[in-house]
Amino acid sequence: MSSQRCDERLSKLMVAKTANTVNINAVKPLGDKQASKKARSQTTGSVKLLNATKLLNMALAANIILLSNDVSLNPGPTQPSPSLMKGLRLLHLNICSLRNKMDELRLFCDEHKPHIMTVNETWLDDSFTDGEIALSGYNAMRKDRDENGGGVAVYIVEQLNYSRLGESTIQTRNDNFESIWFEVCQPKTKKILCGAIYKTPDADPASFTSWVEEILNNVMSNDSEIVLIGDFNLNYLSPTSATKHFQQTTESFHLKQIITKPTRIAEETRTLIDLFLTSRPELYTCGVIPVGFSNHCAIFGVRKLHNIKRPPPKIIQSRDYKNYDPAVFSDDLNKIP
């Protein structure tokens, strides 16, 4: 092979090497827009299809939310706990046996801090002492049916002034409905007459209405503020003629029922039978609280009121564990009956 031909081949190889060598200094960095454009150009068809599907799902979800009209973008509790509201807090719950639910009731009151707590269907009799159903910081009133069913109890915070109306005054004895009536007396405020009421499901509605009407005629005065609270077993969501008659009777005493949501929700039914009637509805904020230890929801009404004095401080004794001696502690335990 001649030297001239070899020089030509060597020249061609050098040109090929130069053409295939990347000159880093000559490459300009891509800007954000150029990089994005290049990335899109290199995206495979399947990835583009996946991104398009995701975008379509987001658009559909947004349209559904807009069309539904009442769906919150950040769902959560629609009302604060009564404990966060200022005023006189009245709560009610059909507990379906207080016998074995005192712990649940204590936790419920610790969370919602009622000033007045009324309880229906206590299912208590004379074998249960007042100490067994006591709530710390509350005075208790009870009316048992002395059999397995019914019964009413009322818990009132110790710093609240109240007086219970005697049975002879209101004549409330009846086998199908029970009640406890009392007056709340606060400074700078008129007395509030409260009736904690329970009516059995099979009680005659007409007799019950006449019974309530008779009591109201006996106890109320022209300037009385009245609150009736409890399980009336009259469904306000689907009123019958008997329910409408009760409504008309209570309206004649200027009482308005302020609970609007179902209070007992079963598999096939939703009823509003736990009621809060008041002669001053404009002063109350009300609501429904679902609970897990009863087939009824709790209801509440918070009345605008002057500040209620706080309970007095309590002195609590506790053991000092700084110099803890296990032997002495065990000895103390052995001396406890």
Short mmCIF file of C-alpha atoms in Angstrom, two decimals:
data_model
loop_
_atom_site.label_atom_id
_atom_site.label_comp_id
_atom_site.label_asym_id
_atom_site.label_seq_id
_atom_site.Cartn_x
_atom_site.Cartn_y
_atom_site.Cartn_z
CA MET A 1 0.00 0.00 0.00
CA SER A 2 1.41 3.35 -1.03
CA SER A 3 2.21 5.99 1.54
CA GLN A 4 -0.22 8.38 -0.15
CA ARG A 5 -3.14 5.95 0.28
CA CYS A 6 -2.23 5.42 3.95
CA ASP A 7 -2.24 9.15 4.56
CA GLU A 8 -5.72 9.43 3.04
CA ARG A 9 -7.14 6.65 5.29
CA LEU A 10 -5.52 8.20 8.38
CA SER A 11 -7.04 11.56 7.48
CA LYS A 12 -10.53 9.98 7.19
CA LEU A 13 -10.21 8.29 10.62
CA MET A 14 -9.23 11.58 12.26
CA VAL A 15 -12.26 13.31 10.71
CA ALA A 16 -14.60 10.52 11.96
CA LYS A 17 -13.13 10.75 15.47
CA THR A 18 -13.62 14.52 15.50
CA ALA A 19 -17.22 14.17 14.33
CA ASN A 20 -18.12 11.65 17.07
CA THR A 21 -16.42 13.47 19.93
CA VAL A 22 -18.69 15.71 22.06
CA ASN A 23 -17.23 19.10 22.75
CA ILE A 24 -18.56 19.79 26.27
CA ASN A 25 -17.57 23.41 26.19
CA ALA A 26 -19.58 23.90 23.05
CA VAL A 27 -22.83 22.52 24.56
CA LYS A 28 -25.05 25.24 26.07
CA PRO A 29 -27.10 24.33 29.17
CA LEU A 30 -30.81 24.02 28.48
CA GLY A 31 -33.09 26.56 30.09
CA ASP A 32 -36.22 25.52 32.07
CA LYS A 33 -38.46 25.90 29.06
CA GLN A 34 -36.05 24.07 26.75
CA ALA A 35 -35.57 21.25 29.27
CA SER A 36 -39.31 20.89 29.74
CA LYS A 37 -39.83 20.84 25.99
CA LYS A 38 -37.11 18.26 25.50
CA ALA A 39 -38.53 16.08 28.33
CA ARG A 40 -41.98 16.17 26.76
CA SER A 41 -40.54 15.24 23.39
CA GLN A 42 -38.83 12.22 24.93
CA THR A 43 -41.94 11.05 26.89
CA THR A 44 -43.32 7.75 25.67
CA GLY A 45 -46.90 7.38 24.50
CA SER A 46 -47.96 5.25 27.50
CA VAL A 47 -46.71 7.85 30.00
CA LYS A 48 -48.58 10.56 28.11
CA LEU A 49 -51.76 8.47 28.26
CA LEU A 50 -51.34 7.92 32.02
CA ASN A 51 -50.86 11.64 32.67
CA ALA A 52 -53.90 12.46 30.56
CA THR A 53 -56.01 9.95 32.55
CA LYS A 54 -54.92 11.50 35.86
CA LEU A 55 -55.78 14.97 34.59
CA LEU A 56 -59.21 13.78 33.44
CA ASN A 57 -59.95 12.20 36.87
CA MET A 58 -59.00 15.42 38.66
CA ALA A 59 -61.28 17.43 36.37
CA LEU A 60 -64.19 15.01 36.94
CA ALA A 61 -63.72 15.13 40.74
CA ALA A 62 -63.70 18.93 40.69
CA ASN A 63 -66.89 19.02 38.61
CA ILE A 64 -68.66 16.56 40.94
CA ILE A 65 -67.79 18.72 43.97
CA LEU A 66 -69.06 21.85 42.23
CA LEU A 67 -72.28 20.15 41.11
CA SER A 68 -72.99 18.63 44.55
CA ASN A 69 -73.26 22.14 45.97
CA ASP A 70 -73.02 21.22 49.69
CA VAL A 71 -69.87 19.10 49.89
CA SER A 72 -67.12 20.69 51.94
CA LEU A 73 -63.58 20.64 50.58
CA ASN A 74 -62.39 20.18 54.17
CA PRO A 75 -65.07 18.09 55.93
CA GLY A 76 -65.13 17.91 59.72
CA PRO A 77 -67.31 18.62 62.77
CA THR A 78 -70.02 21.13 61.89
CA GLN A 79 -70.52 22.41 65.43
CA PRO A 80 -68.24 22.96 68.41
CA SER A 81 -68.65 21.08 71.66
CA PRO A 82 -71.04 22.75 74.16
CA SER A 83 -68.06 23.03 76.52
CA LEU A 84 -66.63 25.74 74.22
CA MET A 85 -69.81 27.83 74.34
CA LYS A 86 -70.46 30.52 76.93
CA GLY A 87 -73.73 30.31 78.82
CA LEU A 88 -75.87 27.84 80.73
CA ARG A 89 -75.31 24.41 79.21
CA LEU A 90 -78.27 21.99 79.35
CA LEU A 91 -77.74 18.49 77.95
CA HIS A 92 -79.99 15.46 77.71
CA LEU A 93 -79.45 11.78 76.89
CA ASN A 94 -81.61 8.68 76.86
CA ILE A 95 -78.89 6.40 78.22
CA CYS A 96 -80.77 3.07 78.04
CA SER A 97 -79.74 1.91 81.53
CA LEU A 98 -77.56 3.94 83.85
CA ARG A 99 -76.75 0.82 85.87
CA ASN A 100 -73.60 -0.12 83.98
CA LYS A 101 -72.80 3.14 82.14
CA MET A 102 -71.63 5.47 84.88
CA ASP A 103 -68.07 5.48 83.52
CA GLU A 104 -69.32 6.47 80.07
CA LEU A 105 -71.49 9.22 81.56
CA ARG A 106 -68.55 10.58 83.59
CA LEU A 107 -66.38 10.75 80.47
CA PHE A 108 -69.21 12.40 78.52
CA CYS A 109 -69.65 15.08 81.21
CA ASP A 110 -65.89 15.62 81.46
CA GLU A 111 -65.80 16.33 77.72
CA HIS A 112 -68.92 18.49 77.29
CA LYS A 113 -69.11 20.02 80.80
CA PRO A 114 -72.89 20.45 81.20
CA HIS A 115 -74.28 22.63 83.96
CA ILE A 116 -77.47 20.57 83.83
CA MET A 117 -77.51 16.96 82.61
CA THR A 118 -80.83 15.14 82.32
CA VAL A 119 -80.91 11.37 81.80
CA ASN A 120 -83.83 9.17 80.70
CA GLU A 121 -84.32 5.42 81.03
CA THR A 122 -82.07 5.09 84.06
CA TRP A 123 -83.51 1.63 84.83
CA LEU A 124 -82.83 2.10 88.54
CA ASP A 125 -84.70 0.96 91.64
CA ASP A 126 -84.26 1.19 95.41
CA SER A 127 -81.37 -1.29 95.37
CA PHE A 128 -79.11 1.38 93.80
CA THR A 129 -77.84 3.99 96.24
CA ASP A 130 -77.23 7.64 95.42
CA GLY A 131 -73.50 7.06 95.87
CA GLU A 132 -73.46 4.50 93.07
CA ILE A 133 -74.73 7.02 90.53
CA ALA A 134 -72.91 10.10 91.87
CA LEU A 135 -70.98 12.44 89.56
CA SER A 136 -68.13 14.45 91.06
CA GLY A 137 -69.00 18.15 91.19
CA TYR A 138 -72.74 17.57 90.65
CA ASN A 139 -75.84 17.28 92.81
CA ALA A 140 -78.18 14.51 91.70
CA MET A 141 -81.95 14.14 91.65
CA ARG A 142 -83.63 10.93 90.59
CA LYS A 143 -87.04 9.41 90.07
CA ASP A 144 -87.07 5.62 89.62
CA ARG A 145 -89.82 3.46 88.28
CA ASP A 146 -88.72 0.64 90.61
CA GLU A 147 -88.63 -1.89 87.80
CA ASN A 148 -86.54 -2.76 84.76
CA GLY A 149 -87.22 0.29 82.58
CA GLY A 150 -87.97 4.00 82.60
CA GLY A 151 -86.68 6.40 85.21
CA VAL A 152 -85.32 9.96 85.16
CA ALA A 153 -82.22 11.52 86.74
CA VAL A 154 -80.93 15.09 86.75
CA TYR A 155 -77.37 16.22 87.54
CA ILE A 156 -76.78 19.90 88.38
CA VAL A 157 -73.35 21.43 89.01
CA GLU A 158 -72.75 22.28 92.66
CA GLN A 159 -72.26 26.03 92.07
CA LEU A 160 -75.69 26.41 90.43
CA ASN A 161 -78.60 27.51 92.62
CA TYR A 162 -81.75 25.46 92.11
CA SER A 163 -84.81 24.15 93.94
CA ARG A 164 -86.81 21.03 93.18
CA LEU A 165 -90.58 21.22 92.97
CA GLY A 166 -92.33 18.79 95.28
CA GLU A 167 -94.51 15.97 94.00
CA SER A 168 -97.51 17.42 95.80
CA THR A 169 -97.13 20.67 93.84
CA ILE A 170 -97.14 19.18 90.36
CA GLN A 171 -98.76 15.75 90.79
CA THR A 172 -96.46 13.97 88.32
CA ARG A 173 -97.03 10.37 89.38
CA ASN A 174 -97.88 8.20 86.36
CA ASP A 175 -96.91 4.72 85.29
CA ASN A 176 -96.24 5.67 81.66
CA PHE A 177 -94.35 8.93 82.04
CA GLU A 178 -91.99 10.34 84.66
CA SER A 179 -90.56 13.76 85.26
CA ILE A 180 -88.46 15.89 87.59
CA TRP A 181 -89.30 19.60 87.80
CA PHE A 182 -86.97 22.22 89.24
CA GLU A 183 -86.21 25.93 89.10
CA VAL A 184 -82.79 27.39 88.30
CA CYS A 185 -82.10 30.64 90.12
CA GLN A 186 -79.20 32.74 88.85
CA PRO A 187 -78.27 36.33 89.81
CA LYS A 188 -79.61 39.07 87.50
CA THR A 189 -81.80 36.49 85.74
CA LYS A 190 -85.40 35.38 86.10
CA LYS A 191 -85.98 31.85 87.33
CA ILE A 192 -85.95 29.14 84.71
CA LEU A 193 -88.51 26.39 85.23
CA CYS A 194 -87.18 23.09 83.88
CA GLY A 195 -89.02 19.82 83.35
CA ALA A 196 -86.96 16.67 82.67
CA ILE A 197 -89.50 14.31 81.10
CA TYR A 198 -89.67 10.75 79.84
CA LYS A 199 -92.66 9.17 78.06
CA THR A 200 -92.72 5.46 77.25
CA PRO A 201 -93.22 4.52 73.56
CA ASP A 202 -96.55 2.81 74.26
CA ALA A 203 -98.01 5.59 76.45
CA ASP A 204 -101.17 7.22 75.12
CA PRO A 205 -100.12 10.52 73.45
CA ALA A 206 -103.41 12.24 74.26
CA SER A 207 -103.11 11.39 77.97
CA PHE A 208 -99.50 12.55 77.94
CA THR A 209 -100.42 15.87 76.31
CA SER A 210 -103.17 16.46 78.87
CA TRP A 211 -100.73 15.59 81.67
CA VAL A 212 -98.14 18.13 80.44
CA GLU A 213 -100.83 20.77 79.95
CA GLU A 214 -102.12 20.28 83.50
CA ILE A 215 -98.65 20.61 85.02
CA LEU A 216 -97.87 23.76 83.03
CA ASN A 217 -101.14 25.33 84.12
CA ASN A 218 -100.24 24.61 87.75
CA VAL A 219 -96.63 25.83 87.80
CA MET A 220 -96.14 28.58 85.26
CA SER A 221 -96.70 32.29 85.73
CA ASN A 222 -96.93 35.12 83.20
CA ASP A 223 -93.21 35.89 83.22
CA SER A 224 -91.96 32.30 83.60
CA GLU A 225 -89.20 31.02 81.35
CA ILE A 226 -89.77 27.34 80.70
CA VAL A 227 -87.62 24.50 79.39
CA LEU A 228 -88.96 21.00 78.72
CA ILE A 229 -86.32 18.46 77.82
CA GLY A 230 -86.32 14.68 77.41
CA ASP A 231 -87.40 11.69 75.35
CA PHE A 232 -91.05 12.36 74.44
CA ASN A 233 -91.36 9.49 71.91
CA LEU A 234 -93.21 11.85 69.57
CA ASN A 235 -91.51 12.01 66.18
CA TYR A 236 -91.20 15.62 65.02
CA LEU A 237 -89.72 14.60 61.64
CA SER A 238 -92.89 12.76 60.65
CA PRO A 239 -95.63 14.13 62.90
CA THR A 240 -98.86 12.20 63.37
CA SER A 241 -102.12 13.78 64.45
CA ALA A 242 -101.19 13.03 68.09
CA THR A 243 -97.81 14.74 67.65
CA LYS A 244 -99.46 17.75 66.01
CA HIS A 245 -101.90 17.98 68.94
CA PHE A 246 -98.95 18.03 71.35
CA GLN A 247 -97.27 20.72 69.24
CA GLN A 248 -100.39 22.88 69.30
CA THR A 249 -100.73 22.46 73.06
CA THR A 250 -97.14 23.44 73.82
CA GLU A 251 -97.32 26.35 71.37
CA SER A 252 -100.26 27.69 73.36
CA PHE A 253 -97.76 28.08 76.23
CA HIS A 254 -95.34 29.84 73.80
CA LEU A 255 -92.97 26.85 73.77
CA LYS A 256 -90.89 26.13 70.67
CA GLN A 257 -89.04 22.89 69.91
CA ILE A 258 -85.49 23.83 68.77
CA ILE A 259 -83.83 20.47 67.87
CA THR A 260 -83.96 19.87 64.10
CA LYS A 261 -81.84 16.75 63.45
CA PRO A 262 -82.68 13.09 64.12
CA THR A 263 -81.88 11.93 67.65
CA ARG A 264 -82.43 8.20 67.20
CA ILE A 265 -81.00 6.59 64.07
CA ALA A 266 -81.69 2.90 63.48
CA GLU A 267 -81.04 0.69 60.48
CA GLU A 268 -84.27 1.65 58.75
CA THR A 269 -85.55 4.67 60.70
CA ARG A 270 -84.45 8.20 61.61
CA THR A 271 -86.61 9.88 64.24
CA LEU A 272 -86.58 13.11 66.23
CA ILE A 273 -88.03 12.08 69.60
CA ASP A 274 -85.58 13.69 72.07
CA LEU A 275 -86.91 17.23 72.31
CA PHE A 276 -85.86 20.60 73.73
CA LEU A 277 -88.78 23.01 74.14
CA THR A 278 -88.26 26.53 75.44
CA SER A 279 -90.25 29.73 75.78
CA ARG A 280 -87.13 31.75 74.85
CA PRO A 281 -85.74 30.06 71.71
CA GLU A 282 -83.88 33.23 70.68
CA LEU A 283 -81.56 32.81 73.69
CA TYR A 284 -80.45 29.26 72.88
CA THR A 285 -77.89 27.61 70.65
CA CYS A 286 -78.78 23.94 70.21
CA GLY A 287 -77.43 20.79 68.59
CA VAL A 288 -77.16 17.00 68.53
CA ILE A 289 -74.18 14.96 69.76
CA PRO A 290 -73.74 11.33 68.57
CA VAL A 291 -72.66 8.95 71.34
CA GLY A 292 -71.41 5.40 71.17
CA PHE A 293 -72.95 3.98 74.33
CA SER A 294 -76.64 4.56 73.60
CA ASN A 295 -78.99 4.12 70.64
CA HIS A 296 -79.99 7.77 71.12
CA CYS A 297 -77.98 10.89 70.38
CA ALA A 298 -77.49 13.47 73.10
CA ILE A 299 -79.07 16.90 72.62
CA PHE A 300 -78.02 20.23 74.06
CA GLY A 301 -79.13 23.83 74.43
CA VAL A 302 -76.76 26.58 75.57
CA ARG A 303 -78.55 29.62 76.96
CA LYS A 304 -77.05 33.09 76.86
CA LEU A 305 -76.49 34.01 80.47
CA HIS A 306 -74.33 36.10 82.75
CA ASN A 307 -71.11 34.41 83.74
CA ILE A 308 -71.72 31.42 85.98
CA LYS A 309 -69.39 31.43 88.92
CA ARG A 310 -66.67 28.84 88.78
CA PRO A 311 -66.57 25.98 91.28
CA PRO A 312 -64.41 26.65 94.36
CA PRO A 313 -60.88 25.22 94.34
CA LYS A 314 -60.47 21.77 95.83
CA ILE A 315 -57.59 20.46 97.92
CA ILE A 316 -56.40 17.08 96.67
CA GLN A 317 -54.14 14.84 98.74
CA SER A 318 -51.55 12.82 96.87
CA ARG A 319 -48.66 10.58 97.86
CA ASP A 320 -45.11 11.98 97.65
CA TYR A 321 -43.03 9.53 95.63
CA LYS A 322 -39.79 11.43 96.04
CA ASN A 323 -38.73 9.15 98.89
CA TYR A 324 -40.79 6.15 97.80
CA ASP A 325 -40.35 3.02 99.93
CA PRO A 326 -41.99 -0.09 98.39
CA ALA A 327 -42.09 -1.92 101.72
CA VAL A 328 -43.92 0.91 103.48
CA PHE A 329 -46.30 1.29 100.54
CA SER A 330 -47.13 -2.45 100.60
CA ASP A 331 -47.67 -2.24 104.35
CA ASP A 332 -50.16 0.62 103.84
CA LEU A 333 -52.03 -1.41 101.23
CA ASN A 334 -52.27 -4.39 103.59
CA LYS A 335 -53.97 -2.20 106.20
CA ILE A 336 -56.77 -1.18 103.81
CA PRO A 337 -60.01 -3.16 104.45
#
